[in-house]
PDB file of C-alpha atoms and ligand atoms in Angstrom:
ATOM      1  CA  MET E 844      30.576  67.706 364.559  1.00  0.00           C
ATOM      2  CA  SER E 845      31.049  66.129 361.181  1.00  0.00           C
ATOM      3  CA  GLY E 846      28.651  68.087 358.994  1.00  0.00           C
ATOM      4  CA  LYS E 847      26.663  65.473 357.879  1.00  0.00           C
ATOM      5  CA  TYR E 848      23.949  66.094 360.169  1.00  0.00           C
ATOM      6  CA  ILE E 849      21.701  69.287 360.026  1.00  0.00           C
ATOM      7  CA  LEU E 850      19.332  69.042 362.969  1.00  0.00           C
ATOM      8  CA  ASP E 851      19.401  68.966 366.962  1.00  0.00           C
ATOM      9  CA  LEU E 852      16.096  68.326 368.757  1.00  0.00           C
ATOM     10  CA  HIS E 853      17.488  67.595 372.237  1.00  0.00           C
ATOM     11  CA  THR E 854      18.808  70.358 373.800  1.00  0.00           C
ATOM     12  CA  HIS E 855      18.315  72.613 376.934  1.00  0.00           C
ATOM     13  CA  THR E 856      18.904  75.950 378.528  1.00  0.00           C
ATOM     14  CA  ILE E 857      19.017  77.811 381.631  1.00  0.00           C
ATOM     15  CA  ALA E 858      15.237  77.230 381.860  1.00  0.00           C
ATOM     16  CA  SER E 859      15.978  73.550 382.736  1.00  0.00           C
ATOM     17  CA  GLY E 860      17.599  74.139 385.926  1.00  0.00           C
ATOM     18  CA  HIS E 861      20.710  72.387 385.705  1.00  0.00           C
ATOM     19  CA  ALA E 862      21.826  73.809 382.213  1.00  0.00           C
ATOM     20  CA  TYR E 863      23.881  76.425 381.718  1.00  0.00           C
ATOM     21  CA  ASN E 864      23.021  78.806 378.372  1.00  0.00           C
ATOM     22  CA  THR E 865      20.073  81.373 377.169  1.00  0.00           C
ATOM     23  CA  ILE E 866      18.068  79.883 374.258  1.00  0.00           C
ATOM     24  CA  ASN E 867      19.278  82.659 372.033  1.00  0.00           C
ATOM     25  CA  GLU E 868      23.442  81.230 373.026  1.00  0.00           C
ATOM     26  CA  MET E 869      21.962  77.993 372.110  1.00  0.00           C
ATOM     27  CA  ILE E 870      20.422  79.258 368.718  1.00  0.00           C
ATOM     28  CA  ARG E 871      23.330  80.834 367.513  1.00  0.00           C
ATOM     29  CA  ALA E 872      26.094  77.723 368.447  1.00  0.00           C
ATOM     30  CA  ALA E 873      23.983  75.688 366.423  1.00  0.00           C
ATOM     31  CA  LYS E 874      23.989  78.591 363.601  1.00  0.00           C
ATOM     32  CA  GLU E 875      27.625  78.183 363.952  1.00  0.00           C
ATOM     33  CA  LYS E 876      27.635  74.671 363.929  1.00  0.00           C
ATOM     34  CA  GLY E 877      26.175  74.585 360.461  1.00  0.00           C
ATOM     35  CA  LEU E 878      22.643  73.259 361.759  1.00  0.00           C
ATOM     36  CA  ALA E 879      19.460  73.901 359.925  1.00  0.00           C
ATOM     37  CA  LEU E 880      17.337  73.171 362.693  1.00  0.00           C
ATOM     38  CA  LEU E 881      17.164  73.918 366.722  1.00  0.00           C
ATOM     39  CA  GLY E 882      14.964  71.904 369.047  1.00  0.00           C
ATOM     40  CA  ILE E 883      14.613  73.193 372.751  1.00  0.00           C
ATOM     41  CA  ALA E 884      13.147  70.403 375.013  1.00  0.00           C
ATOM     42  CA  GLU E 885      13.162  71.949 378.725  1.00  0.00           C
ATOM     43  CA  HIS E 886      12.705  68.963 381.210  1.00  0.00           C
ATOM     44  CA  GLY E 887       9.580  69.426 382.801  1.00  0.00           C
ATOM     45  CA  PRO E 888       8.293  69.857 386.522  1.00  0.00           C
ATOM     46  CA  GLY E 889       9.000  66.372 387.342  1.00  0.00           C
ATOM     47  CA  MET E 890      12.346  66.712 387.256  1.00  0.00           C
ATOM     48  CA  LEU E 891      14.052  69.121 389.982  1.00  0.00           C
ATOM     49  CA  GLY E 892      14.719  72.323 388.770  1.00  0.00           C
ATOM     50  CA  GLY E 893      12.451  71.880 385.544  1.00  0.00           C
ATOM     51  CA  ALA E 894      10.685  74.675 383.802  1.00  0.00           C
ATOM     52  CA  ASP E 895       7.342  75.120 384.855  1.00  0.00           C
ATOM     53  CA  LYS E 896       3.619  74.841 383.616  1.00  0.00           C
ATOM     54  CA  PHE E 897       3.763  78.239 382.481  1.00  0.00           C
ATOM     55  CA  TYR E 898       7.310  78.107 380.892  1.00  0.00           C
ATOM     56  CA  PHE E 899       5.903  76.065 378.536  1.00  0.00           C
ATOM     57  CA  GLN E 900       1.989  77.794 378.003  1.00  0.00           C
ATOM     58  CA  ASN E 901       4.178  80.890 376.862  1.00  0.00           C
ATOM     59  CA  LEU E 902       6.594  79.417 374.295  1.00  0.00           C
ATOM     60  CA  HIS E 903       3.855  80.597 371.893  1.00  0.00           C
ATOM     61  CA  ILE E 904       5.379  84.033 371.696  1.00  0.00           C
ATOM     62  CA  LEU E 905       8.795  83.160 370.247  1.00  0.00           C
ATOM     63  CA  GLU E 906       9.678  83.405 366.785  1.00  0.00           C
ATOM     64  CA  ARG E 907      10.343  79.770 365.108  1.00  0.00           C
ATOM     65  CA  GLU E 908      13.023  81.111 362.832  1.00  0.00           C
ATOM     66  CA  LYS E 909      16.065  83.422 364.332  1.00  0.00           C
ATOM     67  CA  TYR E 910      19.324  84.089 363.158  1.00  0.00           C
ATOM     68  CA  GLY E 911      18.322  82.570 359.600  1.00  0.00           C
ATOM     69  CA  ILE E 912      18.176  79.381 361.435  1.00  0.00           C
ATOM     70  CA  GLN E 913      14.447  77.303 362.456  1.00  0.00           C
ATOM     71  CA  VAL E 914      14.134  76.766 365.783  1.00  0.00           C
ATOM     72  CA  ARG E 915      11.281  74.435 367.946  1.00  0.00           C
ATOM     73  CA  TYR E 916      10.177  74.391 371.742  1.00  0.00           C
ATOM     74  CA  GLY E 917       9.406  71.800 373.113  1.00  0.00           C
ATOM     75  CA  ALA E 918       9.509  69.962 376.398  1.00  0.00           C
ATOM     76  CA  GLU E 919      11.091  66.353 377.761  1.00  0.00           C
ATOM     77  CA  LEU E 920       8.475  65.105 379.504  1.00  0.00           C
ATOM     78  CA  ASN E 921       9.338  62.847 382.474  1.00  0.00           C
ATOM     79  CA  ILE E 922       7.537  59.990 382.822  1.00  0.00           C
ATOM     80  CA  ILE E 923       6.331  59.888 386.179  1.00  0.00           C
ATOM     81  CA  GLU E 924       4.278  56.516 386.804  1.00  0.00           C
ATOM     82  CA  LEU E 925       4.318  52.783 385.384  1.00  0.00           C
ATOM     83  CA  ASP E 926       0.809  53.789 383.707  1.00  0.00           C
ATOM     84  CA  GLY E 927       3.227  55.977 381.038  1.00  0.00           C
ATOM     85  CA  THR E 928       1.722  59.347 383.195  1.00  0.00           C
ATOM     86  CA  VAL E 929       3.620  62.732 381.871  1.00  0.00           C
ATOM     87  CA  ASP E 930       4.693  65.580 384.078  1.00  0.00           C
ATOM     88  CA  LEU E 931       2.472  68.095 382.016  1.00  0.00           C
ATOM     89  CA  GLU E 932      -0.983  68.596 381.352  1.00  0.00           C
ATOM     90  CA  GLU E 933      -2.847  68.571 378.750  1.00  0.00           C
ATOM     91  CA  ARG E 934      -3.252  72.276 378.625  1.00  0.00           C
ATOM     92  CA  SER E 935       0.655  72.793 378.589  1.00  0.00           C
ATOM     93  CA  LEU E 936       0.889  70.469 375.959  1.00  0.00           C
ATOM     94  CA  GLN E 937      -1.222  71.548 373.199  1.00  0.00           C
ATOM     95  CA  ASP E 938       0.824  74.631 372.353  1.00  0.00           C
ATOM     96  CA  LEU E 939       4.003  72.658 372.242  1.00  0.00           C
ATOM     97  CA  ASP E 940       5.838  71.923 368.907  1.00  0.00           C
ATOM     98  CA  TYR E 941       6.930  68.832 369.981  1.00  0.00           C
ATOM     99  CA  CYS E 942       7.577  66.181 372.641  1.00  0.00           C
ATOM    100  CA  ILE E 943      10.221  63.672 373.926  1.00  0.00           C
ATOM    101  CA  ALA E 944       9.351  61.445 376.289  1.00  0.00           C
ATOM    102  CA  SER E 945      11.736  60.099 378.557  1.00  0.00           C
ATOM    103  CA  LEU E 946      12.542  57.908 382.199  1.00  0.00           C
ATOM    104  CA  HIS E 947      14.969  59.857 384.329  1.00  0.00           C
ATOM    105  CA  TYR E 948      16.000  57.871 387.112  1.00  0.00           C
ATOM    106  CA  ASN E 949      15.502  60.400 389.712  1.00  0.00           C
ATOM    107  CA  CYS E 950      11.825  61.043 388.691  1.00  0.00           C
ATOM    108  CA  MET E 951      10.826  57.362 388.830  1.00  0.00           C
ATOM    109  CA  THR E 952      11.292  54.406 390.397  1.00  0.00           C
ATOM    110  CA  PRO E 953      12.145  51.758 387.457  1.00  0.00           C
ATOM    111  CA  GLY E 954       9.859  48.825 386.998  1.00  0.00           C
ATOM    112  CA  THR E 955      10.194  45.415 385.836  1.00  0.00           C
ATOM    113  CA  GLU E 956      10.732  44.920 381.759  1.00  0.00           C
ATOM    114  CA  LYS E 957       7.013  44.713 381.323  1.00  0.00           C
ATOM    115  CA  GLU E 958       6.285  47.802 383.343  1.00  0.00           C
ATOM    116  CA  ASN E 959       8.783  50.145 381.637  1.00  0.00           C
ATOM    117  CA  THR E 960       7.736  49.171 378.023  1.00  0.00           C
ATOM    118  CA  PHE E 961       4.291  49.670 378.770  1.00  0.00           C
ATOM    119  CA  ALA E 962       5.049  53.000 380.208  1.00  0.00           C
ATOM    120  CA  LEU E 963       6.851  54.527 377.479  1.00  0.00           C
ATOM    121  CA  LEU E 964       4.631  52.421 374.556  1.00  0.00           C
ATOM    122  CA  THR E 965       1.439  54.262 376.700  1.00  0.00           C
ATOM    123  CA  ALA E 966       3.442  57.461 376.605  1.00  0.00           C
ATOM    124  CA  MET E 967       4.037  57.451 372.847  1.00  0.00           C
ATOM    125  CA  GLU E 968       0.612  57.148 371.874  1.00  0.00           C
ATOM    126  CA  HIS E 969       0.071  60.790 372.899  1.00  0.00           C
ATOM    127  CA  PRO E 970       0.344  62.925 369.479  1.00  0.00           C
ATOM    128  CA  LYS E 971       2.910  65.222 370.513  1.00  0.00           C
ATOM    129  CA  VAL E 972       5.165  62.880 371.667  1.00  0.00           C
ATOM    130  CA  SER E 973       7.769  62.610 368.512  1.00  0.00           C
ATOM    131  CA  ILE E 974      10.592  61.014 370.117  1.00  0.00           C
ATOM    132  CA  ILE E 975      11.547  58.901 373.028  1.00  0.00           C
ATOM    133  CA  GLY E 976      14.552  60.158 374.598  1.00  0.00           C
ATOM    134  CA  HIS E 977      17.055  57.497 375.367  1.00  0.00           C
ATOM    135  CA  PRO E 978      15.685  54.092 375.852  1.00  0.00           C
ATOM    136  CA  ASP E 979      19.426  53.048 376.805  1.00  0.00           C
ATOM    137  CA  ASP E 980      19.607  53.622 380.016  1.00  0.00           C
ATOM    138  CA  GLY E 981      20.117  49.919 382.168  1.00  0.00           C
ATOM    139  CA  HIS E 982      18.069  51.045 385.211  1.00  0.00           C
ATOM    140  CA  PHE E 983      15.095  50.773 383.018  1.00  0.00           C
ATOM    141  CA  PRO E 984      14.897  47.232 381.399  1.00  0.00           C
ATOM    142  CA  VAL E 985      12.694  47.660 378.079  1.00  0.00           C
ATOM    143  CA  ASN E 986      11.994  45.479 375.488  1.00  0.00           C
ATOM    144  CA  TYR E 987      13.361  46.686 372.691  1.00  0.00           C
ATOM    145  CA  GLU E 988      11.996  44.638 370.023  1.00  0.00           C
ATOM    146  CA  GLU E 989       8.203  45.623 371.477  1.00  0.00           C
ATOM    147  CA  LEU E 990       9.240  49.122 371.756  1.00  0.00           C
ATOM    148  CA  ILE E 991      10.413  49.726 367.856  1.00  0.00           C
ATOM    149  CA  ARG E 992       7.995  48.170 366.730  1.00  0.00           C
ATOM    150  CA  GLU E 993       5.257  50.151 368.205  1.00  0.00           C
ATOM    151  CA  ALA E 994       7.405  53.382 367.706  1.00  0.00           C
ATOM    152  CA  LYS E 995       7.054  52.212 363.715  1.00  0.00           C
ATOM    153  CA  ARG E 996       3.386  52.098 364.228  1.00  0.00           C
ATOM    154  CA  GLN E 997       3.110  55.211 365.746  1.00  0.00           C
ATOM    155  CA  GLN E 998       5.458  56.878 363.522  1.00  0.00           C
ATOM    156  CA  VAL E 999       7.449  58.034 366.494  1.00  0.00           C
ATOM    157  CA  TYR E1000      11.325  57.658 366.235  1.00  0.00           C
ATOM    158  CA  ILE E1001      13.502  56.299 368.644  1.00  0.00           C
ATOM    159  CA  GLU E1002      16.466  58.015 370.111  1.00  0.00           C
ATOM    160  CA  LEU E1003      20.473  58.083 369.688  1.00  0.00           C
ATOM    161  CA  ASN E1004      21.421  60.234 372.496  1.00  0.00           C
ATOM    162  CA  ASN E1005      25.415  60.997 372.644  1.00  0.00           C
ATOM    163  CA  SER E1006      25.207  61.859 376.066  1.00  0.00           C
ATOM    164  CA  SER E1007      24.280  58.688 376.980  1.00  0.00           C
ATOM    165  CA  PHE E1008      27.868  57.583 376.952  1.00  0.00           C
ATOM    166  CA  ASN E1009      29.292  59.883 378.789  1.00  0.00           C
ATOM    167  CA  PRO E1010      31.860  58.858 381.389  1.00  0.00           C
ATOM    168  CA  LYS E1011      30.234  60.734 383.940  1.00  0.00           C
ATOM    169  CA  GLY E1012      26.471  60.373 383.086  1.00  0.00           C
ATOM    170  CA  PHE E1013      24.114  58.652 384.990  1.00  0.00           C
ATOM    171  CA  ARG E1014      22.843  55.911 382.277  1.00  0.00           C
ATOM    172  CA  ASN E1015      23.983  52.004 382.659  1.00  0.00           C
ATOM    173  CA  ASN E1016      25.085  50.073 379.926  1.00  0.00           C
ATOM    174  CA  ALA E1017      24.237  52.634 376.922  1.00  0.00           C
ATOM    175  CA  TRP E1018      26.981  50.926 374.595  1.00  0.00           C
ATOM    176  CA  GLU E1019      25.558  47.571 374.758  1.00  0.00           C
ATOM    177  CA  ASN E1020      21.796  48.618 375.210  1.00  0.00           C
ATOM    178  CA  ASN E1021      22.174  50.424 372.059  1.00  0.00           C
ATOM    179  CA  ILE E1022      23.727  48.149 370.114  1.00  0.00           C
ATOM    180  CA  GLN E1023      20.666  46.182 370.653  1.00  0.00           C
ATOM    181  CA  ILE E1024      18.087  49.015 369.633  1.00  0.00           C
ATOM    182  CA  LEU E1025      20.428  50.191 366.601  1.00  0.00           C
ATOM    183  CA  LYS E1026      20.163  46.220 365.289  1.00  0.00           C
ATOM    184  CA  MET E1027      16.684  46.284 365.973  1.00  0.00           C
ATOM    185  CA  CYS E1028      16.024  49.392 364.377  1.00  0.00           C
ATOM    186  CA  MET E1029      17.926  47.482 361.195  1.00  0.00           C
ATOM    187  CA  LYS E1030      15.921  44.645 361.107  1.00  0.00           C
ATOM    188  CA  PHE E1031      12.743  46.632 361.347  1.00  0.00           C
ATOM    189  CA  GLU E1032      14.013  49.712 359.075  1.00  0.00           C
ATOM    190  CA  GLU E1033      12.865  52.037 362.123  1.00  0.00           C
ATOM    191  CA  PRO E1034      14.759  55.031 361.494  1.00  0.00           C
ATOM    192  CA  ILE E1035      16.285  56.543 364.503  1.00  0.00           C
ATOM    193  CA  ILE E1036      17.063  60.454 365.229  1.00  0.00           C
ATOM    194  CA  LEU E1037      20.529  61.523 366.697  1.00  0.00           C
ATOM    195  CA  GLY E1038      20.316  64.063 370.096  1.00  0.00           C
ATOM    196  CA  SER E1039      22.895  65.493 371.489  1.00  0.00           C
ATOM    197  CA  ASP E1040      21.216  66.076 375.169  1.00  0.00           C
ATOM    198  CA  ALA E1041      23.719  69.663 375.148  1.00  0.00           C
ATOM    199  CA  HIS E1042      23.181  71.089 378.495  1.00  0.00           C
ATOM    200  CA  ARG E1043      26.067  74.002 377.520  1.00  0.00           C
ATOM    201  CA  GLU E1044      26.452  75.906 373.927  1.00  0.00           C
ATOM    202  CA  GLU E1045      29.337  73.900 373.267  1.00  0.00           C
ATOM    203  CA  ASP E1046      27.913  70.954 373.030  1.00  0.00           C
ATOM    204  CA  VAL E1047      24.953  71.054 370.329  1.00  0.00           C
ATOM    205  CA  GLY E1048      25.060  69.331 367.606  1.00  0.00           C
ATOM    206  CA  GLN E1049      27.879  67.142 369.096  1.00  0.00           C
ATOM    207  CA  PHE E1050      26.863  63.688 367.945  1.00  0.00           C
ATOM    208  CA  SER E1051      30.766  62.298 367.701  1.00  0.00           C
ATOM    209  CA  ASP E1052      30.016  59.348 370.610  1.00  0.00           C
ATOM    210  CA  ALA E1053      26.827  58.163 368.533  1.00  0.00           C
ATOM    211  CA  GLN E1054      28.353  58.255 365.658  1.00  0.00           C
ATOM    212  CA  LYS E1055      31.194  55.823 366.965  1.00  0.00           C
ATOM    213  CA  ILE E1056      28.612  53.091 367.817  1.00  0.00           C
ATOM    214  CA  LEU E1057      26.725  53.778 364.229  1.00  0.00           C
ATOM    215  CA  ASP E1058      29.869  53.032 362.535  1.00  0.00           C
ATOM    216  CA  PHE E1059      30.660  49.847 364.382  1.00  0.00           C
ATOM    217  CA  VAL E1060      27.137  47.961 363.740  1.00  0.00           C
ATOM    218  CA  GLU E1061      27.321  49.952 360.338  1.00  0.00           C
ATOM    219  CA  PHE E1062      24.284  51.621 360.873  1.00  0.00           C
ATOM    220  CA  PRO E1063      23.015  52.458 357.254  1.00  0.00           C
ATOM    221  CA  GLU E1064      22.802  56.109 356.650  1.00  0.00           C
ATOM    222  CA  SER E1065      19.049  56.187 355.400  1.00  0.00           C
ATOM    223  CA  LEU E1066      17.749  55.572 358.103  1.00  0.00           C
ATOM    224  CA  ILE E1067      19.452  58.514 360.605  1.00  0.00           C
ATOM    225  CA  LEU E1068      16.836  61.451 360.299  1.00  0.00           C
ATOM    226  CA  ASN E1069      19.354  63.777 361.040  1.00  0.00           C
ATOM    227  CA  GLY E1070      20.791  63.912 357.509  1.00  0.00           C
ATOM    228  CA  SER E1071      18.672  66.357 355.429  1.00  0.00           C
ATOM    229  CA  ALA E1072      15.983  68.220 355.181  1.00  0.00           C
ATOM    230  CA  GLU E1073      13.773  66.336 353.261  1.00  0.00           C
ATOM    231  CA  SER E1074      14.090  63.829 356.439  1.00  0.00           C
ATOM    232  CA  MET E1075      12.466  66.601 358.598  1.00  0.00           C
ATOM    233  CA  LYS E1076       9.748  64.142 358.574  1.00  0.00           C
ATOM    234  CA  ILE E1077       8.864  63.915 362.331  1.00  0.00           C
ATOM    235  CA  ARG E1078       5.512  64.267 363.562  1.00  0.00           C
ATOM    236  CA  ASN E1079       4.686  67.795 364.635  1.00  0.00           C
ATOM    237  CA  LEU E1080       7.500  70.006 363.395  1.00  0.00           C
ATOM    238  CA  PHE E1081       6.664  71.156 360.270  1.00  0.00           C
ATOM    239  CA  GLY E1082       2.641  71.972 360.159  1.00  0.00           C
TER     240      GLY E1082
HETATM  241 ZN1   ZN J1140      19.422  67.664 381.794  1.00  0.00          ZN
HETATM  242 ZN1   ZN J1141      16.599  62.947 379.546  1.00  0.00          ZN
END
């Protein structure tokens, strides 16, 4: 990690079913890496092994500051229908600090570009959704211009997901698709947010692959939300 980024809002713990550290381990790892804010967004129940609704409804008992850093608790919602339906109901969404909404190949059969785009636009209408997770998966073609225009209007941010570039990962054409996304964000001056998508403590705050593509397209630092405390304007995180 370069040290210039101080927040990571996309991490998972053992509660997600296929991640391997506890909340406390993830917070300590974030602290060691110099982060000021860690977000833990567990997979919702639509994913095999994901956390159930009572897990999310009880997150209010956890302190939002621990080991000297800020911690926020949310969900990575699975979009499970092409109409934008997500896998947690209103009652469970109410108490979450924030949500990431994502398309996952193992949770919904991809539609056409128009259908996938509609699903993302509808999901982001929910006031708890702050981030669209990894919209770069070639399994789900998306109209990036429409997505980014609407994200800007709704003050929702598009994620550049470090794990999308993992050669053992499940996403297709991440490099090519992210070049399109980043260029579109530059055109519309829409900030992006880097997410590690860490499923183990070693990967918290790990943005090195994302950094390569940012450098490649000469993406302006002023449009990267992870940079400074003042840039923590993300919907829902601070009051
Ligand atoms: Zn996962
Ligand atoms: Zn995801």
